[in-house]
Amino acid sequence: MTDSPTYPRYPSQDDVPEGVAQSGATAAPGQSAPHPAAPTGYAQPLGLLTALTVGVAALYTALLLPRFWLAQDAVERWERQEADGGLAWDLWTPYELVDAASFPVLLGAYVITCLWLWRVRSNLEVLSPTSPHARRRGWVWGGWLVPIVSLWFPYQVVRDALRVRSHRPSSGARVGWWWGAFLLGCLATGVESVFVPVDEIDTASIQHLPAFAAATTVLFVVACALWIRVVRAIAADQAELLAGTEAR
């Protein structure tokens, strides 16, 4: 097996204005700005990880598509269960089964997406070492899990990965639309869960379940479509960077 090729740094570091150090400090008059330390490691094509990241996002979204109709069916089943004097926990509906099946898919999506983002970040530290990142690389994994900061850290990680190629902060808007739809989908999911009976059937509350299921589905479908666009944009940028370094 041959070693993976070592790619030189992407020349975006040459775009730093003369007399400005990497940290943003101005060099003393008559002195050139210090050069940043050469990055270690090598860049790797995203390849299969990109396809898996897109695929697992699409799979999770596909599981959500029938939830509106499954929620309607669940309401009817729970009402019949109530009429027969039964309890909600005695009846598993297809709605709940699909929700249970979506959890391992969501877990797999987390692992695959973080592996992809980790490689994206590692590549950028080699190909464009002077490009700014709001968070350290470890937040690629931790940003999704730590309470409170999970509301914006993942957005910053993805935003910085996308805007590196063009150095345009406006690329954050594309990521912002995805992140906004994703957060709203998570909020709708949380509200929806309130209406799922646990120990007794509340007929008045469960009537709203199909509407919340529909809202959740729409938001996550929008978020998935926007996420796939972001993933492809980052993958295309990195492919261009790698092709440029191979040609040098």
PDB file of C-alpha atoms in Angstrom, residues 13-141:
ATOM      1  CA  GLN A  13      -1.987  32.431   2.897  1.00  0.00           C
ATOM      2  CA  ASP A  14      -0.379  34.726   0.312  1.00  0.00           C
ATOM      3  CA  ASP A  15      -3.553  36.806   0.354  1.00  0.00           C
ATOM      4  CA  VAL A  16      -2.696  38.075   3.838  1.00  0.00           C
ATOM      5  CA  PRO A  17      -1.779  41.775   3.448  1.00  0.00           C
ATOM      6  CA  GLU A  18       1.906  42.585   3.705  1.00  0.00           C
ATOM      7  CA  GLY A  19       2.882  43.679   7.177  1.00  0.00           C
ATOM      8  CA  VAL A  20       0.072  41.783   8.918  1.00  0.00           C
ATOM      9  CA  ALA A  21       0.906  38.782  11.043  1.00  0.00           C
ATOM     10  CA  GLN A  22      -1.259  35.697  11.112  1.00  0.00           C
ATOM     11  CA  SER A  23      -2.738  36.686  14.445  1.00  0.00           C
ATOM     12  CA  GLY A  24      -3.756  40.055  13.058  1.00  0.00           C
ATOM     13  CA  ALA A  25      -0.943  42.071  14.650  1.00  0.00           C
ATOM     14  CA  THR A  26       0.917  44.619  12.536  1.00  0.00           C
ATOM     15  CA  ALA A  27       4.622  44.032  12.027  1.00  0.00           C
ATOM     16  CA  ALA A  28       7.123  46.692  13.055  1.00  0.00           C
ATOM     17  CA  PRO A  29       8.080  49.244  10.360  1.00  0.00           C
ATOM     18  CA  GLY A  30      10.748  47.924   8.027  1.00  0.00           C
ATOM     19  CA  GLN A  31      10.149  44.337   9.102  1.00  0.00           C
ATOM     20  CA  SER A  32       8.208  41.717   7.222  1.00  0.00           C
ATOM     21  CA  ALA A  33       5.376  39.905   8.925  1.00  0.00           C
ATOM     22  CA  PRO A  34       6.336  36.561  10.481  1.00  0.00           C
ATOM     23  CA  HIS A  35       5.345  33.550   8.459  1.00  0.00           C
ATOM     24  CA  PRO A  36       2.940  31.085  10.100  1.00  0.00           C
ATOM     25  CA  ALA A  37       4.300  27.707  11.020  1.00  0.00           C
ATOM     26  CA  ALA A  38       4.038  25.145   8.273  1.00  0.00           C
ATOM     27  CA  PRO A  39       1.059  22.835   8.783  1.00  0.00           C
ATOM     28  CA  THR A  40       1.670  19.223   9.563  1.00  0.00           C
ATOM     29  CA  GLY A  41      -0.071  16.208   8.076  1.00  0.00           C
ATOM     30  CA  TYR A  42      -1.581  15.892   4.629  1.00  0.00           C
ATOM     31  CA  ALA A  43      -4.928  16.565   2.985  1.00  0.00           C
ATOM     32  CA  GLN A  44      -7.177  13.697   1.948  1.00  0.00           C
ATOM     33  CA  PRO A  45     -10.049  13.622  -0.554  1.00  0.00           C
ATOM     34  CA  LEU A  46     -13.477  13.595   1.073  1.00  0.00           C
ATOM     35  CA  GLY A  47     -14.686  10.912  -1.332  1.00  0.00           C
ATOM     36  CA  LEU A  48     -16.921   8.310   0.266  1.00  0.00           C
ATOM     37  CA  LEU A  49     -17.510  10.354   3.413  1.00  0.00           C
ATOM     38  CA  THR A  50     -19.322  13.003   1.393  1.00  0.00           C
ATOM     39  CA  ALA A  51     -21.616  10.419  -0.194  1.00  0.00           C
ATOM     40  CA  LEU A  52     -22.332   8.845   3.197  1.00  0.00           C
ATOM     41  CA  THR A  53     -23.042  12.232   4.781  1.00  0.00           C
ATOM     42  CA  VAL A  54     -25.568  13.090   2.082  1.00  0.00           C
ATOM     43  CA  GLY A  55     -27.043   9.589   2.093  1.00  0.00           C
ATOM     44  CA  VAL A  56     -27.635   9.308   5.822  1.00  0.00           C
ATOM     45  CA  ALA A  57     -29.248  12.766   5.916  1.00  0.00           C
ATOM     46  CA  ALA A  58     -31.580  11.760   3.091  1.00  0.00           C
ATOM     47  CA  LEU A  59     -32.389   8.454   4.823  1.00  0.00           C
ATOM     48  CA  TYR A  60     -33.319  10.160   8.082  1.00  0.00           C
ATOM     49  CA  THR A  61     -35.518  12.629   6.230  1.00  0.00           C
ATOM     50  CA  ALA A  62     -37.201   9.812   4.293  1.00  0.00           C
ATOM     51  CA  LEU A  63     -38.212   8.210   7.584  1.00  0.00           C
ATOM     52  CA  LEU A  64     -39.959  11.445   8.524  1.00  0.00           C
ATOM     53  CA  LEU A  65     -42.002  11.771   5.322  1.00  0.00           C
ATOM     54  CA  PRO A  66     -44.926   9.490   6.321  1.00  0.00           C
ATOM     55  CA  ARG A  67     -45.184  10.801   9.887  1.00  0.00           C
ATOM     56  CA  PHE A  68     -48.223  13.000   9.194  1.00  0.00           C
ATOM     57  CA  TRP A  69     -50.271  10.024   8.010  1.00  0.00           C
ATOM     58  CA  LEU A  70     -48.847   7.800  10.726  1.00  0.00           C
ATOM     59  CA  ALA A  71     -49.809  10.405  13.328  1.00  0.00           C
ATOM     60  CA  GLN A  72     -53.385  10.460  12.040  1.00  0.00           C
ATOM     61  CA  ASP A  73     -53.487   6.686  12.230  1.00  0.00           C
ATOM     62  CA  ALA A  74     -52.056   6.773  15.764  1.00  0.00           C
ATOM     63  CA  VAL A  75     -54.718   9.224  16.939  1.00  0.00           C
ATOM     64  CA  GLU A  76     -57.447   6.923  15.655  1.00  0.00           C
ATOM     65  CA  ARG A  77     -55.849   3.902  17.326  1.00  0.00           C
ATOM     66  CA  TRP A  78     -55.440   5.704  20.660  1.00  0.00           C
ATOM     67  CA  GLU A  79     -59.039   6.902  20.583  1.00  0.00           C
ATOM     68  CA  ARG A  80     -60.240   3.356  20.005  1.00  0.00           C
ATOM     69  CA  GLN A  81     -57.972   2.194  22.809  1.00  0.00           C
ATOM     70  CA  GLU A  82     -59.518   4.787  25.111  1.00  0.00           C
ATOM     71  CA  ALA A  83     -63.008   3.767  24.106  1.00  0.00           C
ATOM     72  CA  ASP A  84     -62.137   0.187  25.021  1.00  0.00           C
ATOM     73  CA  GLY A  85     -60.812   1.301  28.419  1.00  0.00           C
ATOM     74  CA  GLY A  86     -57.165   0.621  27.580  1.00  0.00           C
ATOM     75  CA  LEU A  87     -53.971   2.579  28.265  1.00  0.00           C
ATOM     76  CA  ALA A  88     -51.657   4.187  25.764  1.00  0.00           C
ATOM     77  CA  TRP A  89     -48.619   2.186  26.853  1.00  0.00           C
ATOM     78  CA  ASP A  90     -50.476  -1.012  25.974  1.00  0.00           C
ATOM     79  CA  LEU A  91     -50.555  -0.032  22.304  1.00  0.00           C
ATOM     80  CA  TRP A  92     -47.586   0.461  19.995  1.00  0.00           C
ATOM     81  CA  THR A  93     -48.511   2.208  16.778  1.00  0.00           C
ATOM     82  CA  PRO A  94     -46.565   2.428  13.490  1.00  0.00           C
ATOM     83  CA  TYR A  95     -46.016   6.097  14.361  1.00  0.00           C
ATOM     84  CA  GLU A  96     -44.025   5.126  17.447  1.00  0.00           C
ATOM     85  CA  LEU A  97     -42.211   2.305  15.668  1.00  0.00           C
ATOM     86  CA  VAL A  98     -40.941   4.666  12.955  1.00  0.00           C
ATOM     87  CA  ASP A  99     -39.806   7.118  15.631  1.00  0.00           C
ATOM     88  CA  ALA A 100     -37.914   4.315  17.377  1.00  0.00           C
ATOM     89  CA  ALA A 101     -36.305   3.224  14.101  1.00  0.00           C
ATOM     90  CA  SER A 102     -35.172   6.774  13.342  1.00  0.00           C
ATOM     91  CA  PHE A 103     -32.986   6.974  16.460  1.00  0.00           C
ATOM     92  CA  PRO A 104     -30.166   4.644  15.282  1.00  0.00           C
ATOM     93  CA  VAL A 105     -30.253   6.423  11.912  1.00  0.00           C
ATOM     94  CA  LEU A 106     -29.871   9.758  13.691  1.00  0.00           C
ATOM     95  CA  LEU A 107     -26.975   8.367  15.732  1.00  0.00           C
ATOM     96  CA  GLY A 108     -25.309   7.124  12.563  1.00  0.00           C
ATOM     97  CA  ALA A 109     -25.847  10.524  10.960  1.00  0.00           C
ATOM     98  CA  TYR A 110     -24.064  12.170  13.876  1.00  0.00           C
ATOM     99  CA  VAL A 111     -21.039   9.878  13.621  1.00  0.00           C
ATOM    100  CA  ILE A 112     -20.729  10.069   9.832  1.00  0.00           C
ATOM    101  CA  THR A 113     -21.269  13.829   9.704  1.00  0.00           C
ATOM    102  CA  CYS A 114     -18.662  14.449  12.392  1.00  0.00           C
ATOM    103  CA  LEU A 115     -16.150  12.198  10.631  1.00  0.00           C
ATOM    104  CA  TRP A 116     -16.759  14.182   7.443  1.00  0.00           C
ATOM    105  CA  LEU A 117     -16.452  17.555   9.182  1.00  0.00           C
ATOM    106  CA  TRP A 118     -13.286  16.384  10.941  1.00  0.00           C
ATOM    107  CA  ARG A 119     -11.650  15.541   7.622  1.00  0.00           C
ATOM    108  CA  VAL A 120     -12.869  18.834   6.134  1.00  0.00           C
ATOM    109  CA  ARG A 121     -11.297  20.743   9.003  1.00  0.00           C
ATOM    110  CA  SER A 122      -8.065  18.716   8.867  1.00  0.00           C
ATOM    111  CA  ASN A 123      -7.747  19.399   5.152  1.00  0.00           C
ATOM    112  CA  LEU A 124      -8.310  23.120   5.605  1.00  0.00           C
ATOM    113  CA  GLU A 125      -5.613  23.317   8.264  1.00  0.00           C
ATOM    114  CA  VAL A 126      -3.191  21.965   5.640  1.00  0.00           C
ATOM    115  CA  LEU A 127      -4.487  23.667   2.507  1.00  0.00           C
ATOM    116  CA  SER A 128      -5.473  27.038   3.978  1.00  0.00           C
ATOM    117  CA  PRO A 129      -3.742  27.391   7.362  1.00  0.00           C
ATOM    118  CA  THR A 130      -4.342  31.143   7.696  1.00  0.00           C
ATOM    119  CA  SER A 131      -8.111  30.898   7.312  1.00  0.00           C
ATOM    120  CA  PRO A 132      -9.971  31.765  10.523  1.00  0.00           C
ATOM    121  CA  HIS A 133     -12.021  29.285  12.537  1.00  0.00           C
ATOM    122  CA  ALA A 134     -14.215  30.392  15.420  1.00  0.00           C
ATOM    123  CA  ARG A 135     -13.910  27.027  17.226  1.00  0.00           C
ATOM    124  CA  ARG A 136     -11.191  24.456  17.785  1.00  0.00           C
ATOM    125  CA  ARG A 137     -11.325  21.207  15.893  1.00  0.00           C
ATOM    126  CA  GLY A 138     -12.615  19.246  18.894  1.00  0.00           C
ATOM    127  CA  TRP A 139     -15.903  21.121  18.698  1.00  0.00           C
ATOM    128  CA  VAL A 140     -16.627  19.256  15.465  1.00  0.00           C
ATOM    129  CA  TRP A 141     -17.785  16.459  17.784  1.00  0.00           C
TER     130      TRP A 141
END
